[in-house]
Each structure stands twice: as structure tokens, then as C-alpha cells.
Amino acid sequence: MRRKLKYLLLCGLTFNSCETKENSLNEIDLKNVSRITILKGYPEEVIVVDTTISKEILLDIIKVKEVQGPIKYQKKYRFIIQYKSGINDTIPTNGTIFRLKNKYYKSKEDLVLKYKIH
């Protein structure tokens, strides 16, 4: 019985240490981001592709607070974060609620309206 318990404990520790870490919105590396695009609807209507304000948008995205999910919200927009490595992250949002890899985040203000080019 004791050996069995040690074996289960050892297996549990091994599997936990092999888990991959998921990125969160608060851990986005600004240096590796080449561009942010905000898209509306399907088919897409491009709202923002201005590279000069991409850093400002990223700084606001990094400040959002993680909330307990899942949360129901209408996903009218998508933030496309393009990294220098060629990988893209797509973040569905309504402007204040964001979802990335099964984690939910909420900002104090509507970031789409804040950065929308009229």
C-alpha cells in the first residue's frame, strides 16, 4: 500500500512538471509583437492596423484583469496579434471582455472604441 502511494505521488509530480505553460494576456512580450489588427465581423472589416498605436493597444491589453470564466459575450471583434516569428494569436472580444486559451479577461474600458479609427 505504501509503495503504491509513493508510485502515484511520483507519477503525479512527473505529469505536473511536464505541463506546458499557457500564455496569458498579461504575459505578452512586447518586443516580439510586430503588429496588432482589430477586425469586426465575418467577413472581416478592418478597424485598426495602425502600427504606431499597436504598442499602446498592447499596453492596455496587458493591464486587463483575469476573471473567472466561462463568460457569455457577443464576440463582435477579434484582436489579431502578429508576432515576429510568424505566429498569430486571435483574441475574440466585445471590447471589454477577452478570451485567450480558455482564460477570460475584463478591461475597465472598451478598447475597440478607444482605438477605433473613425
mmCIF file of N, CA and C in Angstrom:
data_model
loop_
_atom_site.group_PDB
_atom_site.id
_atom_site.type_symbol
_atom_site.label_atom_id
_atom_site.label_comp_id
_atom_site.label_asym_id
_atom_site.label_seq_id
_atom_site.Cartn_x
_atom_site.Cartn_y
_atom_site.Cartn_z
ATOM 1 N N MET A 1 0.829 -1.188 0.000
ATOM 2 C CA MET A 1 0.000 0.000 0.000
ATOM 3 C C MET A 1 0.872 1.250 0.000
ATOM 4 N N ARG A 2 1.908 1.238 0.814
ATOM 5 C CA ARG A 2 2.785 2.391 0.917
ATOM 6 C C ARG A 2 3.544 2.607 -0.391
ATOM 7 N N ARG A 3 3.992 1.516 -1.005
ATOM 8 C CA ARG A 3 4.699 1.608 -2.293
ATOM 9 C C ARG A 3 3.794 2.161 -3.385
ATOM 10 N N LYS A 4 2.557 1.717 -3.344
ATOM 11 C CA LYS A 4 1.588 2.177 -4.340
ATOM 12 C C LYS A 4 1.365 3.688 -4.208
ATOM 13 N N LEU A 5 1.277 4.162 -2.981
ATOM 14 C CA LEU A 5 1.082 5.587 -2.724
ATOM 15 C C LEU A 5 2.281 6.398 -3.208
ATOM 16 N N LYS A 6 3.494 5.895 -2.941
ATOM 17 C CA LYS A 6 4.697 6.575 -3.419
ATOM 18 C C LYS A 6 4.724 6.624 -4.947
ATOM 19 N N TYR A 7 4.322 5.535 -5.585
ATOM 20 C CA TYR A 7 4.299 5.475 -7.046
ATOM 21 C C TYR A 7 3.306 6.483 -7.622
ATOM 22 N N LEU A 8 2.111 6.554 -7.038
ATOM 23 C CA LEU A 8 1.103 7.504 -7.513
ATOM 24 C C LEU A 8 1.563 8.949 -7.308
ATOM 25 N N LEU A 9 2.186 9.201 -6.184
ATOM 26 C CA LEU A 9 2.700 10.539 -5.901
ATOM 27 C C LEU A 9 3.795 10.932 -6.889
ATOM 28 N N LEU A 10 4.694 10.004 -7.176
ATOM 29 C CA LEU A 10 5.766 10.246 -8.127
ATOM 30 C C LEU A 10 5.224 10.498 -9.526
ATOM 31 N N CYS A 11 4.233 9.706 -9.935
ATOM 32 C CA CYS A 11 3.618 9.903 -11.257
ATOM 33 C C CYS A 11 2.930 11.262 -11.338
ATOM 34 N N GLY A 12 2.232 11.631 -10.275
ATOM 35 C CA GLY A 12 1.548 12.923 -10.259
ATOM 36 C C GLY A 12 2.514 14.082 -10.369
ATOM 37 N N LEU A 13 3.630 14.014 -9.654
ATOM 38 C CA LEU A 13 4.634 15.080 -9.725
ATOM 39 C C LEU A 13 5.274 15.140 -11.101
ATOM 40 N N THR A 14 5.497 13.992 -11.710
ATOM 41 C CA THR A 14 6.099 13.957 -13.046
ATOM 42 C C THR A 14 5.182 14.600 -14.071
ATOM 43 N N PHE A 15 3.889 14.259 -14.031
ATOM 44 C CA PHE A 15 2.963 14.813 -15.012
ATOM 45 C C PHE A 15 2.762 16.306 -14.813
ATOM 46 N N ASN A 16 2.745 16.760 -13.567
ATOM 47 C CA ASN A 16 2.589 18.197 -13.316
ATOM 48 C C ASN A 16 3.791 18.986 -13.809
ATOM 49 N N SER A 17 4.979 18.430 -13.703
ATOM 50 C CA SER A 17 6.166 19.159 -14.133
ATOM 51 C C SER A 17 6.294 19.190 -15.649
ATOM 52 N N CYS A 18 5.621 18.282 -16.347
ATOM 53 C CA CYS A 18 5.690 18.235 -17.815
ATOM 54 C C CYS A 18 4.633 19.104 -18.478
ATOM 55 N N GLU A 19 3.744 19.694 -17.695
ATOM 56 C CA GLU A 19 2.702 20.523 -18.278
ATOM 57 C C GLU A 19 3.307 21.728 -18.972
ATOM 58 N N THR A 20 2.722 22.101 -20.111
ATOM 59 C CA THR A 20 3.174 23.297 -20.800
ATOM 60 C C THR A 20 2.451 24.494 -20.206
ATOM 61 N N LYS A 21 3.144 25.604 -20.133
ATOM 62 C CA LYS A 21 2.536 26.826 -19.617
ATOM 63 C C LYS A 21 1.789 27.513 -20.744
ATOM 64 N N GLU A 22 0.570 27.929 -20.460
ATOM 65 C CA GLU A 22 -0.201 28.672 -21.441
ATOM 66 C C GLU A 22 0.123 30.152 -21.309
ATOM 67 N N ASN A 23 0.127 30.838 -22.428
ATOM 68 C CA ASN A 23 0.302 32.286 -22.385
ATOM 69 C C ASN A 23 -0.966 32.913 -21.854
ATOM 70 N N SER A 24 -0.818 34.020 -21.187
ATOM 71 C CA SER A 24 -1.973 34.810 -20.792
ATOM 72 C C SER A 24 -1.799 36.204 -21.370
ATOM 73 N N LEU A 25 -2.856 36.957 -21.358
ATOM 74 C CA LEU A 25 -2.782 38.309 -21.918
ATOM 75 C C LEU A 25 -1.787 39.164 -21.158
ATOM 76 N N ASN A 26 -1.604 38.882 -19.874
ATOM 77 C CA ASN A 26 -0.702 39.685 -19.064
ATOM 78 C C ASN A 26 0.766 39.354 -19.305
ATOM 79 N N GLU A 27 1.052 38.282 -20.051
ATOM 80 C CA GLU A 27 2.428 37.855 -20.277
ATOM 81 C C GLU A 27 2.899 38.053 -21.718
ATOM 82 N N ILE A 28 2.200 38.853 -22.493
ATOM 83 C CA ILE A 28 2.599 39.083 -23.880
ATOM 84 C C ILE A 28 3.899 39.877 -23.900
ATOM 85 N N ASP A 29 4.877 39.393 -24.652
ATOM 86 C CA ASP A 29 6.172 40.052 -24.759
ATOM 87 C C ASP A 29 6.098 41.124 -25.850
ATOM 88 N N LEU A 30 6.178 42.372 -25.445
ATOM 89 C CA LEU A 30 6.033 43.485 -26.385
ATOM 90 C C LEU A 30 7.094 43.477 -27.476
ATOM 91 N N LYS A 31 8.283 42.981 -27.156
ATOM 92 C CA LYS A 31 9.388 43.004 -28.121
ATOM 93 C C LYS A 31 9.156 42.057 -29.292
ATOM 94 N N ASN A 32 8.372 41.006 -29.068
ATOM 95 C CA ASN A 32 8.158 40.005 -30.116
ATOM 96 C C ASN A 32 6.925 40.269 -30.976
ATOM 97 N N VAL A 33 6.154 41.304 -30.659
ATOM 98 C CA VAL A 33 4.941 41.614 -31.419
ATOM 99 C C VAL A 33 5.293 42.557 -32.559
ATOM 100 N N SER A 34 4.878 42.186 -33.765
ATOM 101 C CA SER A 34 5.161 43.049 -34.904
ATOM 102 C C SER A 34 3.973 43.945 -35.252
ATOM 103 N N ARG A 35 2.733 43.469 -34.955
ATOM 104 C CA ARG A 35 1.572 44.261 -35.358
ATOM 105 C C ARG A 35 0.306 43.740 -34.685
ATOM 106 N N ILE A 36 -0.651 44.645 -34.490
ATOM 107 C CA ILE A 36 -1.975 44.274 -33.985
ATOM 108 C C ILE A 36 -3.015 44.772 -34.972
ATOM 109 N N THR A 37 -3.956 43.910 -35.282
ATOM 110 C CA THR A 37 -5.060 44.279 -36.167
ATOM 111 C C THR A 37 -6.360 44.010 -35.415
ATOM 112 N N ILE A 38 -7.312 44.916 -35.526
ATOM 113 C CA ILE A 38 -8.635 44.694 -34.944
ATOM 114 C C ILE A 38 -9.602 44.497 -36.103
ATOM 115 N N LEU A 39 -10.288 43.359 -36.079
ATOM 116 C CA LEU A 39 -11.235 43.029 -37.136
ATOM 117 C C LEU A 39 -12.644 43.001 -36.565
ATOM 118 N N LYS A 40 -13.620 43.371 -37.402
ATOM 119 C CA LYS A 40 -15.016 43.339 -36.983
ATOM 120 C C LYS A 40 -15.773 42.386 -37.894
ATOM 121 N N GLY A 41 -16.511 41.483 -37.298
ATOM 122 C CA GLY A 41 -17.438 40.626 -38.024
ATOM 123 C C GLY A 41 -16.797 39.579 -38.909
ATOM 124 N N TYR A 42 -17.665 38.845 -39.571
ATOM 125 C CA TYR A 42 -17.283 37.807 -40.528
ATOM 126 C C TYR A 42 -18.136 38.016 -41.761
ATOM 127 N N PRO A 43 -17.669 38.341 -42.900
ATOM 128 C CA PRO A 43 -16.286 38.591 -43.307
ATOM 129 C C PRO A 43 -15.747 39.845 -42.629
ATOM 130 N N GLU A 44 -14.433 39.911 -42.561
ATOM 131 C CA GLU A 44 -13.796 40.935 -41.747
ATOM 132 C C GLU A 44 -13.922 42.339 -42.323
ATOM 133 N N GLU A 45 -14.100 43.265 -41.406
ATOM 134 C CA GLU A 45 -13.946 44.684 -41.694
ATOM 135 C C GLU A 45 -12.803 45.136 -40.804
ATOM 136 N N VAL A 46 -11.725 45.623 -41.417
ATOM 137 C CA VAL A 46 -10.553 46.023 -40.644
ATOM 138 C C VAL A 46 -10.851 47.350 -39.965
ATOM 139 N N ILE A 47 -10.618 47.385 -38.645
ATOM 140 C CA ILE A 47 -10.866 48.610 -37.883
ATOM 141 C C ILE A 47 -9.563 49.342 -37.604
ATOM 142 N N VAL A 48 -8.545 48.636 -37.136
ATOM 143 C CA VAL A 48 -7.271 49.274 -36.817
ATOM 144 C C VAL A 48 -6.130 48.410 -37.324
ATOM 145 N N VAL A 49 -5.226 49.023 -38.073
ATOM 146 C CA VAL A 49 -3.977 48.361 -38.448
ATOM 147 C C VAL A 49 -2.808 49.312 -38.285
ATOM 148 N N ASP A 50 -3.041 50.428 -37.672
ATOM 149 C CA ASP A 50 -2.008 51.449 -37.486
ATOM 150 C C ASP A 50 -0.915 50.911 -36.565
ATOM 151 N N THR A 51 0.285 50.778 -37.090
ATOM 152 C CA THR A 51 1.383 50.197 -36.296
ATOM 153 C C THR A 51 1.895 51.153 -35.225
ATOM 154 N N THR A 52 1.631 52.442 -35.356
ATOM 155 C CA THR A 52 2.123 53.388 -34.357
ATOM 156 C C THR A 52 1.378 53.264 -33.036
ATOM 157 N N ILE A 53 0.107 52.838 -33.080
ATOM 158 C CA ILE A 53 -0.636 52.698 -31.822
ATOM 159 C C ILE A 53 -0.697 51.252 -31.347
ATOM 160 N N SER A 54 -0.044 50.344 -32.049
ATOM 161 C CA SER A 54 -0.037 48.940 -31.637
ATOM 162 C C SER A 54 0.531 48.763 -30.239
ATOM 163 N N LYS A 55 1.588 49.481 -29.920
ATOM 164 C CA LYS A 55 2.201 49.370 -28.581
ATOM 165 C C LYS A 55 1.247 49.875 -27.506
ATOM 166 N N GLU A 56 0.506 50.946 -27.804
ATOM 167 C CA GLU A 56 -0.460 51.472 -26.840
ATOM 168 C C GLU A 56 -1.576 50.466 -26.579
ATOM 169 N N ILE A 57 -2.070 49.837 -27.651
ATOM 170 C CA ILE A 57 -3.106 48.820 -27.504
ATOM 171 C C ILE A 57 -2.582 47.663 -26.663
ATOM 172 N N LEU A 58 -1.358 47.221 -26.956
ATOM 173 C CA LEU A 58 -0.762 46.112 -26.202
ATOM 174 C C LEU A 58 -0.625 46.452 -24.725
ATOM 175 N N LEU A 59 -0.194 47.661 -24.429
ATOM 176 C CA LEU A 59 -0.054 48.058 -23.025
ATOM 177 C C LEU A 59 -1.399 48.021 -22.312
ATOM 178 N N ASP A 60 -2.470 48.427 -23.008
ATOM 179 C CA ASP A 60 -3.805 48.356 -22.414
ATOM 180 C C ASP A 60 -4.267 46.906 -22.267
ATOM 181 N N ILE A 61 -3.950 46.061 -23.241
ATOM 182 C CA ILE A 61 -4.341 44.651 -23.160
ATOM 183 C C ILE A 61 -3.634 43.963 -21.996
ATOM 184 N N ILE A 62 -2.368 44.305 -21.777
ATOM 185 C CA ILE A 62 -1.607 43.689 -20.698
ATOM 186 C C ILE A 62 -2.184 44.057 -19.329
ATOM 187 N N LYS A 63 -2.844 45.206 -19.228
ATOM 188 C CA LYS A 63 -3.386 45.678 -17.950
ATOM 189 C C LYS A 63 -4.731 45.040 -17.575
ATOM 190 N N VAL A 64 -5.346 44.276 -18.478
ATOM 191 C CA VAL A 64 -6.664 43.708 -18.173
ATOM 192 C C VAL A 64 -6.560 42.692 -17.046
ATOM 193 N N LYS A 65 -7.636 42.528 -16.320
ATOM 194 C CA LYS A 65 -7.675 41.621 -15.165
ATOM 195 C C LYS A 65 -8.308 40.298 -15.564
ATOM 196 N N GLU A 66 -7.699 39.200 -15.092
ATOM 197 C CA GLU A 66 -8.283 37.880 -15.338
ATOM 198 C C GLU A 66 -9.514 37.710 -14.450
ATOM 199 N N VAL A 67 -10.585 37.185 -15.046
ATOM 200 C CA VAL A 67 -11.818 36.925 -14.309
ATOM 201 C C VAL A 67 -12.168 35.446 -14.455
ATOM 202 N N GLN A 68 -12.998 34.982 -13.542
ATOM 203 C CA GLN A 68 -13.383 33.581 -13.592
ATOM 204 C C GLN A 68 -14.371 33.370 -14.727
ATOM 205 N N GLY A 69 -14.115 32.400 -15.558
ATOM 206 C CA GLY A 69 -14.966 32.126 -16.718
ATOM 207 C C GLY A 69 -15.622 30.774 -16.581
ATOM 208 N N PRO A 70 -16.343 30.340 -17.536
ATOM 209 C CA PRO A 70 -16.604 30.997 -18.810
ATOM 210 C C PRO A 70 -17.632 32.117 -18.675
ATOM 211 N N ILE A 71 -17.525 33.066 -19.585
ATOM 212 C CA ILE A 71 -18.420 34.215 -19.617
ATOM 213 C C ILE A 71 -19.079 34.243 -20.990
ATOM 214 N N LYS A 72 -20.387 34.472 -21.011
ATOM 215 C CA LYS A 72 -21.080 34.608 -22.293
ATOM 216 C C LYS A 72 -20.971 36.069 -22.735
ATOM 217 N N TYR A 73 -20.550 36.264 -23.969
ATOM 218 C CA TYR A 73 -20.478 37.619 -24.524
ATOM 219 C C TYR A 73 -20.514 37.511 -26.035
ATOM 220 N N GLN A 74 -20.990 38.565 -26.659
ATOM 221 C CA GLN A 74 -21.058 38.583 -28.114
ATOM 222 C C GLN A 74 -19.691 38.957 -28.653
ATOM 223 N N LYS A 75 -19.114 38.050 -29.436
ATOM 224 C CA LYS A 75 -17.756 38.254 -29.946
ATOM 225 C C LYS A 75 -17.823 39.011 -31.274
ATOM 226 N N LYS A 76 -17.990 40.315 -31.192
ATOM 227 C CA LYS A 76 -18.132 41.122 -32.406
ATOM 228 C C LYS A 76 -16.800 41.435 -33.067
ATOM 229 N N TYR A 77 -15.734 41.413 -32.282
ATOM 230 C CA TYR A 77 -14.427 41.827 -32.784
ATOM 231 C C TYR A 77 -13.389 40.741 -32.518
ATOM 232 N N ARG A 78 -12.264 40.857 -33.230
ATOM 233 C CA ARG A 78 -11.117 39.977 -32.978
ATOM 234 C C ARG A 78 -9.848 40.808 -33.012
ATOM 235 N N PHE A 79 -9.051 40.646 -31.991
ATOM 236 C CA PHE A 79 -7.711 41.230 -31.982
ATOM 237 C C PHE A 79 -6.785 40.166 -32.563
ATOM 238 N N ILE A 80 -6.042 40.496 -33.590
ATOM 239 C CA ILE A 80 -5.057 39.590 -34.166
ATOM 240 C C ILE A 80 -3.687 40.141 -33.768
ATOM 241 N N ILE A 81 -2.988 39.399 -32.922
ATOM 242 C CA ILE A 81 -1.641 39.795 -32.513
ATOM 243 C C ILE A 81 -0.671 39.000 -33.371
ATOM 244 N N GLN A 82 0.114 39.710 -34.175
ATOM 245 C CA GLN A 82 1.077 39.066 -35.073
ATOM 246 C C GLN A 82 2.472 39.201 -34.474
ATOM 247 N N TYR A 83 3.117 38.043 -34.283
ATOM 248 C CA TYR A 83 4.450 38.016 -33.704
ATOM 249 C C TYR A 83 5.499 37.995 -34.809
ATOM 250 N N LYS A 84 6.706 38.406 -34.486
ATOM 251 C CA LYS A 84 7.804 38.429 -35.456
ATOM 252 C C LYS A 84 8.149 37.037 -35.954
ATOM 253 N N SER A 85 7.831 36.020 -35.177
ATOM 254 C CA SER A 85 8.112 34.637 -35.567
ATOM 255 C C SER A 85 7.123 34.116 -36.606
ATOM 256 N N GLY A 86 6.074 34.885 -36.901
ATOM 257 C CA GLY A 86 5.073 34.462 -37.872
ATOM 258 C C GLY A 86 3.833 33.853 -37.247
ATOM 259 N N ILE A 87 3.833 33.677 -35.942
ATOM 260 C CA ILE A 87 2.686 33.108 -35.238
ATOM 261 C C ILE A 87 1.690 34.217 -34.927
ATOM 262 N N ASN A 88 0.401 33.893 -35.020
ATOM 263 C CA ASN A 88 -0.663 34.840 -34.700
ATOM 264 C C ASN A 88 -1.474 34.328 -33.532
ATOM 265 N N ASP A 89 -1.901 35.231 -32.652
ATOM 266 C CA ASP A 89 -2.880 34.931 -31.616
ATOM 267 C C ASP A 89 -4.155 35.662 -31.981
ATOM 268 N N THR A 90 -5.273 34.966 -31.970
ATOM 269 C CA THR A 90 -6.568 35.573 -32.236
ATOM 270 C C THR A 90 -7.314 35.657 -30.915
ATOM 271 N N ILE A 91 -7.740 36.864 -30.567
ATOM 272 C CA ILE A 91 -8.418 37.087 -29.295
ATOM 273 C C ILE A 91 -9.823 37.600 -29.581
ATOM 274 N N PRO A 92 -10.859 36.749 -29.420
ATOM 275 C CA PRO A 92 -12.228 37.225 -29.599
ATOM 276 C C PRO A 92 -12.611 38.163 -28.459
ATOM 277 N N THR A 93 -13.346 39.218 -28.790
ATOM 278 C CA THR A 93 -13.693 40.215 -27.775
ATOM 279 C C THR A 93 -14.967 40.962 -28.158
ATOM 280 N N ASN A 94 -15.545 41.622 -27.189
ATOM 281 C CA ASN A 94 -16.607 42.581 -27.445
ATOM 282 C C ASN A 94 -16.113 43.989 -27.129
ATOM 283 N N GLY A 95 -14.854 44.098 -26.797
ATOM 284 C CA GLY A 95 -14.244 45.384 -26.459
ATOM 285 C C GLY A 95 -13.792 45.445 -25.011
ATOM 286 N N THR A 96 -14.577 44.807 -24.125
ATOM 287 C CA THR A 96 -14.216 44.817 -22.712
ATOM 288 C C THR A 96 -13.890 43.420 -22.173
ATOM 289 N N ILE A 97 -14.451 42.387 -22.777
ATOM 290 C CA ILE A 97 -14.178 41.011 -22.339
ATOM 291 C C ILE A 97 -13.361 40.318 -23.417
ATOM 292 N N PHE A 98 -12.290 39.655 -22.997
ATOM 293 C CA PHE A 98 -11.371 38.986 -23.916
ATOM 294 C C PHE A 98 -11.231 37.522 -23.500
ATOM 295 N N ARG A 99 -10.956 36.657 -24.484
ATOM 296 C CA ARG A 99 -10.691 35.248 -24.170
ATOM 297 C C ARG A 99 -9.445 34.818 -24.921
ATOM 298 N N LEU A 100 -8.503 34.238 -24.185
ATOM 299 C CA LEU A 100 -7.297 33.688 -24.792
ATOM 300 C C LEU A 100 -6.999 32.361 -24.125
ATOM 301 N N LYS A 101 -7.031 31.287 -24.895
ATOM 302 C CA LYS A 101 -6.701 29.933 -24.428
ATOM 303 C C LYS A 101 -7.467 29.562 -23.164
ATOM 304 N N ASN A 102 -8.798 29.695 -23.235
ATOM 305 C CA ASN A 102 -9.718 29.309 -22.159
ATOM 306 C C ASN A 102 -9.549 30.107 -20.874
ATOM 307 N N LYS A 103 -8.938 31.275 -20.958
ATOM 308 C CA LYS A 103 -8.885 32.208 -19.833
ATOM 309 C C LYS A 103 -9.639 33.461 -20.257
ATOM 310 N N TYR A 104 -10.356 34.047 -19.316
ATOM 311 C CA TYR A 104 -11.168 35.223 -19.600
ATOM 312 C C TYR A 104 -10.612 36.434 -18.879
ATOM 313 N N TYR A 105 -10.713 37.587 -19.539
ATOM 314 C CA TYR A 105 -10.164 38.834 -19.015
ATOM 315 C C TYR A 105 -11.191 39.937 -19.222
ATOM 316 N N LYS A 106 -11.125 40.954 -18.358
ATOM 317 C CA LYS A 106 -12.042 42.083 -18.477
ATOM 318 C C LYS A 106 -11.281 43.379 -18.275
ATOM 319 N N SER A 107 -11.526 44.331 -19.176
ATOM 320 C CA SER A 107 -10.900 45.648 -19.045
ATOM 321 C C SER A 107 -11.925 46.643 -18.507
ATOM 322 N N LYS A 108 -11.422 47.752 -17.991
ATOM 323 C CA LYS A 108 -12.298 48.774 -17.428
ATOM 324 C C LYS A 108 -12.979 49.606 -18.501
ATOM 325 N N GLU A 109 -12.354 49.677 -19.687
ATOM 326 C CA GLU A 109 -12.934 50.475 -20.761
ATOM 327 C C GLU A 109 -12.976 49.660 -22.041
ATOM 328 N N ASP A 110 -13.781 50.093 -22.981
ATOM 329 C CA ASP A 110 -13.912 49.407 -24.265
ATOM 330 C C ASP A 110 -12.707 49.771 -25.134
ATOM 331 N N LEU A 111 -11.793 48.815 -25.315
ATOM 332 C CA LEU A 111 -10.556 49.096 -26.046
ATOM 333 C C LEU A 111 -10.791 49.254 -27.551
ATOM 334 N N VAL A 112 -11.833 48.636 -28.080
ATOM 335 C CA VAL A 112 -12.127 48.802 -29.508
ATOM 336 C C VAL A 112 -12.559 50.236 -29.780
ATOM 337 N N LEU A 113 -13.464 50.757 -28.954
ATOM 338 C CA LEU A 113 -13.912 52.147 -29.150
ATOM 339 C C LEU A 113 -12.774 53.135 -28.912
ATOM 340 N N LYS A 114 -11.903 52.824 -27.975
ATOM 341 C CA LYS A 114 -10.796 53.716 -27.656
ATOM 342 C C LYS A 114 -9.843 53.882 -28.839
ATOM 343 N N TYR A 115 -9.578 52.789 -29.562
ATOM 344 C CA TYR A 115 -8.598 52.837 -30.641
ATOM 345 C C TYR A 115 -9.197 52.780 -32.042
ATOM 346 N N LYS A 116 -10.505 52.838 -32.139
ATOM 347 C CA LYS A 116 -11.159 52.782 -33.445
ATOM 348 C C LYS A 116 -10.841 54.029 -34.255
ATOM 349 N N ILE A 117 -10.457 53.805 -35.500
ATOM 350 C CA ILE A 117 -10.175 54.940 -36.398
ATOM 351 C C ILE A 117 -11.470 55.286 -37.111
ATOM 352 N N HIS A 118 -11.936 56.510 -36.915
ATOM 353 C CA HIS A 118 -13.226 56.919 -37.487
ATOM 354 C C HIS A 118 -13.089 57.350 -38.916
#
